[in-house]
Amino acid sequence: MRNIVIKSVRLYGEGEPVDVLIVDGEIREIAADLDEADAEVIDGTGQILLPGFVDLHTHLREPGREDTETIETGSAAAALGGYTAVFAMANTSPVADSVVVTDHVWRRGQEVGLVDVYPVGAVTVGLEGKQLAEMGTMAAGAAGVRMFSDDGHCVYDPLIMRRALEYANTLGVLIAQHAEEPRLTKGAVAHEGPNAARLGLHGWPRAAEESIVARDALLARDAGARVHICHASTAGTVELLKWAKGQGISISAEVTPHHLLLDDSRLETYDAVNKVNPPLREASDAQALRRALAEGVIDCVATDHAPHAEQDKCCEFAAARPGMLGLETALSVIVETMVRTGLLDWRGVARVMSENPSRIAGLDDQGRPLAVGEPANLTLVDPETEWTVRATELASISDNTPFEAMTLPARVTATLLRGRITARDGKARVGL
Ligand code: NCD
Ligand code: ZN
């Protein structure tokens, strides 16, 4: 493997530019004006170096819906978005509720080699919420599954959730909850509020999320277990997280880029590209989520990258599947909503996109400091550029980005996984 030198780059966007030498997958030296003989040079002038991003919530659709995304195309999207590790949700077909499926996803991810794909195991058999899946077997497999979720579905039965937390605690793994009380969201397609009412769309009330967040905080407290809340979407959830953390409960939470930038005023067109679970809320919720992310009440950003086929999106609103692409636009949306607004600096971006998700998932080789001897899982960002999102130019097979035609700031120019370049200047190095 060739040595790499990243020239004249500012670490975390701070201080004077330095050169970073990468040898054998590690950061070997950081200094001004390193000798670049024999090394592949990446010009980092004007750019910022960050630890590689970690996504706790990605849907790669393989096995089962390879017409919408595969581990290969999703890995390419991840590398282009600056990710070095992603957690692939279990709602595939077949469901990842057995070690056969989780180990397959892990191995295929390693074969593709663009990003570490960590399979998320299902909490319950078939995501049905009735019977616990064999979490221990999945955790003991080649993939060493460390996170479990029925995402797409809520583990709604409080007794099953309680047992899942207890079981997870003994295994040292994490339960990630898609917080949605199903009795309150039957037939719901959009945030319950004035916009949905006016447009005749059946509403998904905030309380459906918040009641599960409150319940699970209490269950985690009593089990002495950790719980992670997927895609927090309401101001009320923020208040509950604040309360639970104040009580010393081991609760963490993620927010998606789309819930930080978009709101339910977009429903106007009835374009199902705006349909997602949980739904786009009101502008006041987005503001509360931004503040919570800045203050650490919400720990991290997760994309909830959810590719869907055209026939599942270009149809009547009620029939369309919920979900949005996110991997390739995440950084830009975070810069738009959090950096340009002064809520986070680049250290903060490293914290919410790399360090915190890595810590929540218990990865020891991701989210590491930019320092000599550390694994070279790195993301190079051009903070000054702007680009216009075009679905057809994204690596994902599917086209359901809600950011189509938007001009967004900043872009990932290179991603390195253990010292190998996995993406550079808009091209994923597939097959390398
Ligand atoms: C996700 C999907 O399509 O798998 N959809 C979504 O709207 N977020 C499932 C999920 O994350 O809930
Ligand atoms: Zn979900």
Coordinates of C-alpha atoms in Angstrom, one line a residue, residues 157-324:
D157 CA -44.8 -3.9 23.8
P158 CA -43.4 -2.6 27.0
L159 CA -42.8 -6.1 28.4
I160 CA -40.8 -7.1 25.3
M161 CA -38.9 -3.9 25.4
R162 CA -38.1 -4.4 29.1
R163 CA -36.8 -7.9 28.4
A164 CA -34.8 -6.7 25.3
L165 CA -33.1 -4.1 27.5
E166 CA -32.3 -6.6 30.2
Y167 CA -30.9 -9.1 27.6
A168 CA -28.9 -6.4 25.8
N169 CA -27.5 -5.3 29.1
T170 CA -26.1 -8.8 29.9
L171 CA -24.6 -9.0 26.4
G172 CA -23.2 -5.5 26.5
V173 CA -25.0 -4.4 23.3
L174 CA -27.2 -1.5 22.5
I175 CA -30.9 -1.3 21.7
A176 CA -31.9 1.5 19.3
Q177 CA -35.6 2.3 19.4
H178 CA -37.7 3.6 16.5
A179 CA -40.0 5.5 18.9
E180 CA -43.6 5.3 17.5
E181 CA -46.6 4.2 19.5
P182 CA -48.4 2.3 16.7
R183 CA -51.9 2.8 18.1
L184 CA -51.4 6.6 17.7
T185 CA -50.1 6.5 14.1
K186 CA -52.4 4.0 12.4
G187 CA -52.9 5.4 8.9
A188 CA -50.8 8.4 9.6
V189 CA -48.7 9.9 6.7
A190 CA -47.6 13.3 7.9
H191 CA -47.0 15.4 11.0
E192 CA -50.3 16.0 12.9
G193 CA -50.7 19.8 12.7
P194 CA -52.3 22.6 10.8
N195 CA -50.6 21.8 7.5
A196 CA -51.7 18.2 7.4
A197 CA -55.2 19.1 8.5
R198 CA -55.5 21.7 5.7
L199 CA -54.1 19.3 3.1
G200 CA -56.3 16.4 4.2
L201 CA -53.4 14.2 5.3
H202 CA -53.8 11.9 8.3
G203 CA -51.7 13.1 11.2
W204 CA -48.8 11.4 13.2
P205 CA -48.9 13.2 16.5
R206 CA -45.7 14.1 18.4
A207 CA -47.0 12.2 21.4
A208 CA -46.6 8.9 19.5
E209 CA -42.9 9.5 19.6
E210 CA -42.6 11.2 23.0
S211 CA -44.7 8.6 24.9
I212 CA -42.3 5.8 23.8
V213 CA -39.2 8.0 24.6
A214 CA -40.5 8.6 28.1
R215 CA -41.5 4.9 28.6
D216 CA -38.1 3.6 27.4
A217 CA -36.2 6.1 29.5
L218 CA -38.0 4.6 32.5
L219 CA -37.4 1.0 31.4
A220 CA -33.7 1.7 30.8
R221 CA -33.5 3.2 34.2
D222 CA -35.0 0.2 35.9
A223 CA -33.0 -2.3 33.8
G224 CA -29.8 -0.3 34.4
A225 CA -29.4 -0.6 30.6
R226 CA -28.6 1.8 27.8
V227 CA -31.1 2.8 25.2
H228 CA -30.6 4.8 22.0
I229 CA -33.4 6.9 20.4
C230 CA -33.5 6.8 16.6
H231 CA -34.3 9.9 14.6
A232 CA -35.6 12.3 17.4
S233 CA -38.0 14.6 15.7
T234 CA -39.9 16.8 18.3
A235 CA -39.2 19.6 20.8
G236 CA -41.0 17.4 23.4
T237 CA -38.5 14.6 22.8
V238 CA -35.7 17.0 23.4
E239 CA -37.3 18.0 26.8
L240 CA -37.6 14.3 27.7
L241 CA -34.0 13.5 26.8
K242 CA -32.9 16.5 28.9
W243 CA -34.9 15.2 31.9
A244 CA -33.7 11.6 31.5
K245 CA -30.0 12.6 31.2
G246 CA -30.5 14.8 34.2
Q247 CA -31.6 11.7 36.1
G248 CA -28.5 9.8 35.1
I249 CA -30.4 7.5 32.8
S250 CA -28.1 6.0 30.1
I251 CA -30.0 7.4 27.1
S252 CA -28.6 8.6 23.8
A253 CA -30.2 10.0 20.7
E254 CA -29.6 10.8 17.1
V255 CA -31.2 13.4 14.8
T256 CA -31.3 13.3 11.0
P257 CA -30.1 16.0 8.7
H258 CA -33.6 16.3 7.1
H259 CA -35.3 16.9 10.5
L260 CA -32.8 19.8 11.1
L261 CA -33.3 21.5 7.7
L262 CA -36.9 20.7 6.5
D263 CA -40.3 21.1 7.9
D264 CA -43.9 20.2 7.1
S265 CA -44.5 23.3 5.0
R266 CA -43.0 21.1 2.2
L267 CA -46.1 19.0 2.2
E268 CA -47.9 21.6 0.0
T269 CA -47.0 19.8 -3.2
Y270 CA -48.1 16.4 -2.1
D271 CA -44.7 15.1 -3.4
A272 CA -44.0 11.9 -1.5
V273 CA -40.3 12.6 -1.6
N274 CA -41.2 14.5 1.6
K275 CA -42.8 11.5 3.2
V276 CA -40.6 10.1 6.0
N277 CA -40.9 8.4 9.4
P278 CA -41.0 10.1 11.8
P279 CA -42.5 12.9 9.6
L280 CA -41.1 16.3 8.9
R281 CA -42.3 18.4 11.9
E282 CA -42.8 22.1 12.3
A283 CA -40.1 24.8 12.1
S284 CA -40.1 25.2 15.9
D285 CA -39.3 21.5 16.3
A286 CA -36.3 21.8 13.8
Q287 CA -35.1 24.8 15.8
A288 CA -35.3 22.8 19.1
L289 CA -33.5 19.9 17.5
R290 CA -30.7 22.1 16.3
R291 CA -30.2 23.6 19.8
A292 CA -30.3 20.2 21.4
L293 CA -27.6 18.9 19.0
A294 CA -25.4 21.9 19.7
E295 CA -25.9 21.5 23.5
G296 CA -25.3 17.7 23.5
V297 CA -28.8 16.8 24.6
I298 CA -29.0 15.0 21.2
D299 CA -25.7 13.2 20.9
C300 CA -25.2 12.7 17.2
V301 CA -26.3 12.9 13.6
A302 CA -27.5 9.8 11.8
T303 CA -28.7 9.9 8.2
D304 CA -31.6 7.3 8.2
H305 CA -30.5 7.0 4.5
A306 CA -33.6 5.2 3.2
P307 CA -33.6 4.5 -0.6
H308 CA -36.8 3.7 -2.3
A309 CA -37.8 2.8 -5.9
E310 CA -39.5 5.3 -8.1
Q311 CA -42.8 3.3 -8.1
D312 CA -42.8 3.4 -4.3
K313 CA -42.4 7.2 -4.2
C314 CA -44.0 8.5 -7.4
C315 CA -47.6 7.6 -6.4
E316 CA -50.3 9.0 -4.2
F317 CA -49.0 10.3 -0.8
A318 CA -50.8 7.7 1.3
A319 CA -49.5 4.7 -0.7
A320 CA -45.8 6.0 -0.9
R321 CA -43.2 4.5 1.3
P322 CA -41.6 6.7 3.9
G323 CA -37.8 7.5 3.7
M324 CA -35.2 9.8 2.2

